[in-house]
Amino acid sequence: MNFGVVTEQICMLSFVMLLGFVIVKTGYVGGNVKDGISKIIVKLILPCLIISSISSKELNSELLGDIAVIFALSLFCIFTLFCIGILTSKLFKIPDETKPVHKLLVSTGNVIFIGYPIIFSVYGEQGFLYAIMYWLINDLFLWTVGVFMLSGKEKTTKKDLWKKLLNPSTVSFFVAVIMLVFGIKLPPVIKPAMEEVGALTTYLSMIFIGMALAEVNVKKAVSKWWVFVIALIKLIVMPIIFILIFRGLGVKEIILGAVVLEAAMPAQTVLTILANEHKADFEYAAVGMFVTTIASIVTLPLICYLLDILV
């Protein structure tokens, strides 16, 4: 991994995120545009990227072994971070109504809108494939355990959960897996078109994040001091611990890097949406997303540097 190139890439993505922030703050574009961009990314661009990336691979025993390792490591990271969320909620005496959001803020990350662009730029299509594996575990946890925690006394039916789990990204993933297993390739005319559309993920995702940050109350974010401690643990301390553990286990470099970077991602924006829908602590979710996302501009290059020298 070329640390200089990685840092340059993250700085560039941060600049694009800043553009999204500015156009909303200045009123040049309304905040409602953000929702439209989010839908375009999730329902069109990401499916194109997932199908074009996975279907282009050749299935072999080595790839199957890598996928099994990715799933195991992803489960380990998310479970460990969730335990950290439980521990810190007690340590900082987080109010009961805020605890569910706090635990999810620590354990899940923005593995799509920030994770995909970063990992794709660092490790290419192979790393992106591994990032998708982490995302599956991350989202499965969020839409099952997470929704159950946030709903509290509200009843969440199995039908509602299945609707959330069967989204365009998961459907496109399973379509891509079927294509991979049976060796089905995209037609020559369609393949480059889907690749180009999928490539839009990087910049549109960062614009979306910038627009989302523009709607957060900065004063309230600063007043919640413990969120900064959580950011330190989530974005630096635990990723370093994961690096050391996985290195000791002899995990392949690209797998180790992809999993650790996904685990080091800031809180995800969808958590604020879910918190609002289930009448949980929306403000805390927004503050956590704001603080961890801004901090990740510095912490992600640091983690990349540590991966470069330690792995």
C-alpha positions as a Python dict, from the first residue, in 0.01 Angstrom:
ca = {
    (1, 'M'): (0, 0, 0),
    (2, 'N'): (136, 340, -102),
    (3, 'F'): (59, 561, 199),
    (4, 'G'): (114, 883, 3),
    (5, 'V'): (-137, 780, -262),
    (6, 'V'): (-389, 673, 2),
    (7, 'T'): (-360, 1002, 192),
    (8, 'E'): (-399, 1197, -132),
    (9, 'Q'): (-708, 995, -219),
    (10, 'I'): (-869, 1052, 123),
    (11, 'C'): (-791, 1425, 105),
    (12, 'M'): (-952, 1439, -239),
    (13, 'L'): (-1263, 1258, -115),
    (14, 'S'): (-1276, 1492, 185),
    (15, 'F'): (-1272, 1789, -51),
    (16, 'V'): (-1567, 1644, -242),
    (17, 'M'): (-1746, 1592, 90),
    (18, 'L'): (-1677, 1956, 173),
    (19, 'L'): (-1841, 2060, -155),
    (20, 'G'): (-2158, 1876, -52),
    (21, 'F'): (-2146, 2047, 287),
    (22, 'V'): (-2102, 2394, 135),
    (23, 'I'): (-2378, 2373, -124),
    (24, 'V'): (-2632, 2290, 148),
    (25, 'K'): (-2501, 2538, 408),
    (26, 'T'): (-2504, 2822, 156),
    (27, 'G'): (-2853, 2732, 38),
    (28, 'Y'): (-2731, 2674, -317),
    (29, 'V'): (-2899, 2332, -306),
    (30, 'G'): (-3180, 2232, -71),
    (31, 'G'): (-3121, 1955, 182),
    (32, 'N'): (-3407, 1756, 25),
    (33, 'V'): (-3182, 1687, -276),
    (34, 'K'): (-2974, 1469, -43),
    (35, 'D'): (-3255, 1212, -20),
    (36, 'G'): (-3273, 1190, -398),
    (37, 'I'): (-2897, 1137, -426),
    (38, 'S'): (-2913, 867, -159),
    (39, 'K'): (-3184, 680, -350),
    (40, 'I'): (-2989, 702, -677),
    (41, 'I'): (-2678, 562, -507),
    (42, 'V'): (-2853, 278, -324),
    (43, 'K'): (-3107, 181, -591),
    (44, 'L'): (-2905, 227, -910),
    (45, 'I'): (-2534, 300, -879),
    (46, 'L'): (-2439, 50, -608),
    (47, 'P'): (-2621, -243, -773),
    (48, 'C'): (-2434, -167, -1096),
    (49, 'L'): (-2102, -159, -909),
    (50, 'I'): (-2175, -480, -719),
    (51, 'I'): (-2285, -680, -1024),
    (52, 'S'): (-2008, -556, -1253),
    (53, 'S'): (-1737, -615, -989),
    (54, 'I'): (-1839, -958, -859),
    (55, 'S'): (-1949, -1112, -1190),
    (56, 'S'): (-1612, -1028, -1345),
    (57, 'K'): (-1431, -1259, -1099),
    (58, 'E'): (-1350, -1624, -1153),
    (59, 'L'): (-1472, -1857, -879),
    (60, 'N'): (-1203, -2086, -735),
    (61, 'S'): (-1116, -2256, -408),
    (62, 'E'): (-891, -1969, -299),
    (63, 'L'): (-1170, -1713, -343),
    (64, 'L'): (-1416, -1932, -150),
    (65, 'G'): (-1164, -1964, 133),
    (66, 'D'): (-1112, -1587, 138),
    (67, 'I'): (-1488, -1526, 155),
    (68, 'A'): (-1520, -1763, 454),
    (69, 'V'): (-1237, -1581, 633),
    (70, 'I'): (-1395, -1242, 559),
    (71, 'F'): (-1727, -1349, 709),
    (72, 'A'): (-1560, -1482, 1024),
    (73, 'L'): (-1348, -1169, 1074),
    (74, 'S'): (-1643, -938, 1003),
    (75, 'L'): (-1855, -1114, 1264),
    (76, 'F'): (-1571, -1091, 1513),
    (77, 'C'): (-1523, -715, 1455),
    (78, 'I'): (-1890, -623, 1477),
    (79, 'F'): (-1952, -841, 1784),
    (80, 'T'): (-1644, -698, 1958),
    (81, 'L'): (-1746, -339, 1880),
    (82, 'F'): (-2098, -411, 2005),
    (83, 'C'): (-1952, -533, 2335),
    (84, 'I'): (-1747, -211, 2352),
    (85, 'G'): (-2073, -20, 2301),
    (86, 'I'): (-2235, -203, 2592),
    (87, 'L'): (-1932, -141, 2816),
    (88, 'T'): (-1900, 230, 2733),
    (89, 'S'): (-2275, 290, 2773),
    (90, 'K'): (-2238, 175, 3134),
    (91, 'L'): (-1905, 351, 3188),
    (92, 'F'): (-2033, 689, 3065),
    (93, 'K'): (-2375, 635, 3224),
    (94, 'I'): (-2556, 687, 2894),
    (95, 'P'): (-2933, 740, 2951),
    (96, 'D'): (-3150, 434, 2885),
    (97, 'E'): (-3331, 600, 2594),
    (98, 'T'): (-2994, 668, 2425),
    (99, 'K'): (-2825, 331, 2488),
    (100, 'P'): (-2960, 152, 2176),
    (101, 'V'): (-2835, 430, 1948),
    (102, 'H'): (-2502, 442, 2132),
    (103, 'K'): (-2439, 67, 2094),
    (104, 'L'): (-2521, 77, 1722),
    (105, 'L'): (-2313, 389, 1671),
    (106, 'V'): (-2009, 203, 1805),
    (107, 'S'): (-2069, -135, 1640),
    (108, 'T'): (-2183, -45, 1287),
    (109, 'G'): (-2016, 183, 1037),
    (110, 'N'): (-2062, 377, 716),
    (111, 'V'): (-1929, 88, 512),
    (112, 'I'): (-2108, 194, 193),
    (113, 'F'): (-2091, 570, 145),
    (114, 'I'): (-1738, 608, 284),
    (115, 'G'): (-1608, 251, 310),
    (116, 'Y'): (-1663, 150, -53),
    (117, 'P'): (-1491, 454, -211),
    (118, 'I'): (-1190, 427, 23),
    (119, 'I'): (-1141, 52, -12),
    (120, 'F'): (-1201, 56, -386),
    (121, 'S'): (-935, 326, -426),
    (122, 'V'): (-687, 139, -201),
    (123, 'Y'): (-740, -227, -296),
    (124, 'G'): (-931, -215, -624),
    (125, 'E'): (-1205, -461, -724),
    (126, 'Q'): (-1065, -744, -512),
    (127, 'G'): (-1075, -533, -197),
    (128, 'F'): (-1421, -409, -292),
    (129, 'L'): (-1545, -768, -310),
    (130, 'Y'): (-1422, -826, 45),
    (131, 'A'): (-1580, -497, 156),
    (132, 'I'): (-1917, -624, 29),
    (133, 'M'): (-1882, -928, 256),
    (134, 'Y'): (-1832, -701, 558),
    (135, 'W'): (-2126, -486, 451),
    (136, 'L'): (-2356, -792, 444),
    (137, 'I'): (-2277, -873, 808),
    (138, 'N'): (-2297, -505, 906),
    (139, 'D'): (-2640, -455, 747),
    (140, 'L'): (-2779, -789, 859),
    (141, 'F'): (-2691, -691, 1216),
    (142, 'L'): (-2837, -341, 1178),
    (143, 'W'): (-3166, -445, 1021),
    (144, 'T'): (-3232, -728, 1267),
    (145, 'V'): (-3072, -670, 1608),
    (146, 'G'): (-3043, -295, 1547),
    (147, 'V'): (-3405, -238, 1445),
    (148, 'F'): (-3525, -457, 1733),
    (149, 'M'): (-3322, -245, 1979),
    (150, 'L'): (-3436, 88, 1836),
    (151, 'S'): (-3802, -7, 1813),
    (152, 'G'): (-3824, -56, 2190),
    (153, 'K'): (-4190, -107, 2273),
    (154, 'E'): (-4292, -64, 1911),
    (155, 'K'): (-4370, -388, 1730),
    (156, 'T'): (-4151, -461, 1430),
    (157, 'T'): (-4290, -746, 1220),
    (158, 'K'): (-4084, -1005, 1033),
    (159, 'K'): (-4237, -872, 713),
    (160, 'D'): (-4097, -525, 784),
    (161, 'L'): (-3750, -669, 850),
    (162, 'W'): (-3755, -872, 529),
    (163, 'K'): (-3852, -562, 332),
    (164, 'K'): (-3546, -383, 469),
    (165, 'L'): (-3313, -678, 412),
    (166, 'L'): (-3434, -734, 55),
    (167, 'N'): (-3307, -404, -78),
    (168, 'P'): (-3150, -335, -422),
    (169, 'S'): (-2798, -390, -287),
    (170, 'T'): (-2867, -732, -135),
    (171, 'V'): (-3068, -844, -438),
    (172, 'S'): (-2790, -734, -674),
    (173, 'F'): (-2536, -914, -453),
    (174, 'F'): (-2721, -1246, -481),
    (175, 'V'): (-2769, -1194, -856),
    (176, 'A'): (-2395, -1131, -886),
    (177, 'V'): (-2315, -1442, -680),
    (178, 'I'): (-2534, -1656, -907),
    (179, 'M'): (-2351, -1512, -1208),
    (180, 'L'): (-2018, -1584, -1040),
    (181, 'V'): (-2107, -1944, -954),
    (182, 'F'): (-2238, -2027, -1303),
    (183, 'G'): (-1974, -1823, -1488),
    (184, 'I'): (-2229, -1584, -1641),
    (185, 'K'): (-2070, -1266, -1774),
    (186, 'L'): (-2225, -935, -1866),
    (187, 'P'): (-2261, -872, -2240),
    (188, 'P'): (-1974, -663, -2390),
    (189, 'V'): (-2207, -367, -2452),
    (190, 'I'): (-2361, -364, -2102),
    (191, 'K'): (-2049, -439, -1896),
    (192, 'P'): (-1860, -109, -1957),
    (193, 'A'): (-2180, 91, -1910),
    (194, 'M'): (-2246, -70, -1569),
    (195, 'E'): (-1883, -22, -1469),
    (196, 'E'): (-1898, 349, -1553),
    (197, 'V'): (-2225, 396, -1365),
    (198, 'G'): (-2084, 203, -1068),
    (199, 'A'): (-1776, 425, -1066),
    (200, 'L'): (-2003, 719, -976),
    (201, 'T'): (-2033, 570, -626),
    (202, 'T'): (-1714, 735, -504),
    (203, 'Y'): (-1794, 1101, -562),
    (204, 'L'): (-2172, 1094, -522),
    (205, 'S'): (-2132, 915, -188),
    (206, 'M'): (-1898, 1184, -55),
    (207, 'I'): (-2128, 1463, -176),
    (208, 'F'): (-2414, 1289, 5),
    (209, 'I'): (-2214, 1264, 330),
    (210, 'G'): (-2123, 1635, 310),
    (211, 'M'): (-2488, 1729, 261),
    (212, 'A'): (-2591, 1513, 557),
    (213, 'L'): (-2329, 1674, 783),
    (214, 'A'): (-2458, 2020, 689),
    (215, 'E'): (-2785, 1944, 867),
    (216, 'V'): (-2625, 1855, 1203),
    (217, 'N'): (-2631, 2104, 1494),
    (218, 'V'): (-2258, 2156, 1559),
    (219, 'K'): (-2310, 2317, 1903),
    (220, 'K'): (-2496, 2012, 2028),
    (221, 'A'): (-2227, 1787, 1882),
    (222, 'V'): (-1952, 1962, 2076),
    (223, 'S'): (-2149, 1953, 2403),
    (224, 'K'): (-2158, 1571, 2411),
    (225, 'W'): (-1794, 1520, 2514),
    (226, 'W'): (-1813, 1143, 2548),
    (227, 'V'): (-1881, 1110, 2173),
    (228, 'F'): (-1520, 1221, 2116),
    (229, 'V'): (-1398, 940, 2342),
    (230, 'I'): (-1615, 695, 2148),
    (231, 'A'): (-1467, 828, 1823),
    (232, 'L'): (-1117, 763, 1957),
    (233, 'I'): (-1205, 406, 2055),
    (234, 'K'): (-1402, 324, 1739),
    (235, 'L'): (-1176, 491, 1483),
    (236, 'I'): (-827, 432, 1627),
    (237, 'V'): (-798, 204, 1931),
    (238, 'M'): (-1007, -91, 1809),
    (239, 'P'): (-874, -88, 1450),
    (240, 'I'): (-519, -106, 1589),
    (241, 'I'): (-618, -399, 1811),
    (242, 'F'): (-779, -571, 1511),
    (243, 'I'): (-461, -520, 1305),
    (244, 'L'): (-248, -682, 1574),
    (245, 'I'): (-486, -974, 1625),
    (246, 'F'): (-531, -1049, 1255),
    (247, 'R'): (-161, -1011, 1184),
    (248, 'G'): (-89, -1260, 1460),
    (249, 'L'): (-335, -1502, 1297),
    (250, 'G'): (-154, -1469, 965),
    (251, 'V'): (-451, -1324, 776),
    (252, 'K'): (-380, -1233, 412),
    (253, 'E'): (-281, -866, 375),
    (254, 'I'): (-563, -755, 145),
    (255, 'I'): (-828, -929, 359),
    (256, 'L'): (-683, -783, 678),
    (257, 'G'): (-674, -435, 526),
    (258, 'A'): (-1027, -446, 387),
    (259, 'V'): (-1180, -573, 714),
    (260, 'V'): (-987, -333, 939),
    (261, 'L'): (-1072, -32, 721),
    (262, 'E'): (-1440, -125, 721),
    (263, 'A'): (-1431, -164, 1099),
    (264, 'A'): (-1260, 178, 1122),
    (265, 'M'): (-1539, 359, 935),
    (266, 'P'): (-1736, 637, 1106),
    (267, 'A'): (-2098, 597, 1219),
    (268, 'Q'): (-2339, 544, 933),
    (269, 'T'): (-2593, 799, 817),
    (270, 'V'): (-2875, 544, 795),
    (271, 'L'): (-2863, 513, 1175),
    (272, 'T'): (-2997, 869, 1204),
    (273, 'I'): (-3284, 777, 972),
    (274, 'L'): (-3369, 464, 1172),
    (275, 'A'): (-3346, 650, 1502),
    (276, 'N'): (-3589, 910, 1370),
    (277, 'E'): (-3832, 646, 1237),
    (278, 'H'): (-3841, 454, 1566),
    (279, 'K'): (-3850, 765, 1786),
    (280, 'A'): (-3512, 680, 1939),
    (281, 'D'): (-3246, 943, 2019),
    (282, 'F'): (-3215, 1094, 1670),
    (283, 'E'): (-3003, 1386, 1795),
    (284, 'Y'): (-2741, 1154, 1946),
    (285, 'A'): (-2724, 952, 1624),
    (286, 'A'): (-2672, 1270, 1420),
    (287, 'V'): (-2406, 1399, 1660),
    (288, 'G'): (-2222, 1066, 1653),
    (289, 'M'): (-2233, 1060, 1274),
    (290, 'F'): (-2101, 1418, 1256),
    (291, 'V'): (-1813, 1376, 1503),
    (292, 'T'): (-1692, 1038, 1375),
    (293, 'T'): (-1715, 1142, 1009),
    (294, 'I'): (-1514, 1461, 1061),
    (295, 'A'): (-1261, 1271, 1274),
    (296, 'S'): (-1226, 999, 1009),
    (297, 'I'): (-1064, 1250, 772),
    (298, 'V'): (-761, 1222, 1002),
    (299, 'T'): (-802, 871, 1143),
    (300, 'L'): (-845, 683, 814),
    (301, 'P'): (-506, 797, 676),
    (302, 'L'): (-356, 703, 1014),
    (303, 'I'): (-503, 351, 998),
    (304, 'C'): (-381, 318, 638),
    (305, 'Y'): (-33, 421, 753),
    (306, 'L'): (-38, 164, 1035),
    (307, 'L'): (-154, -104, 791),
    (308, 'D'): (139, -5, 569),
    (309, 'I'): (403, -40, 841),
    (310, 'L'): (256, -320, 1055),
    (311, 'V'): (123, -565, 796),
}
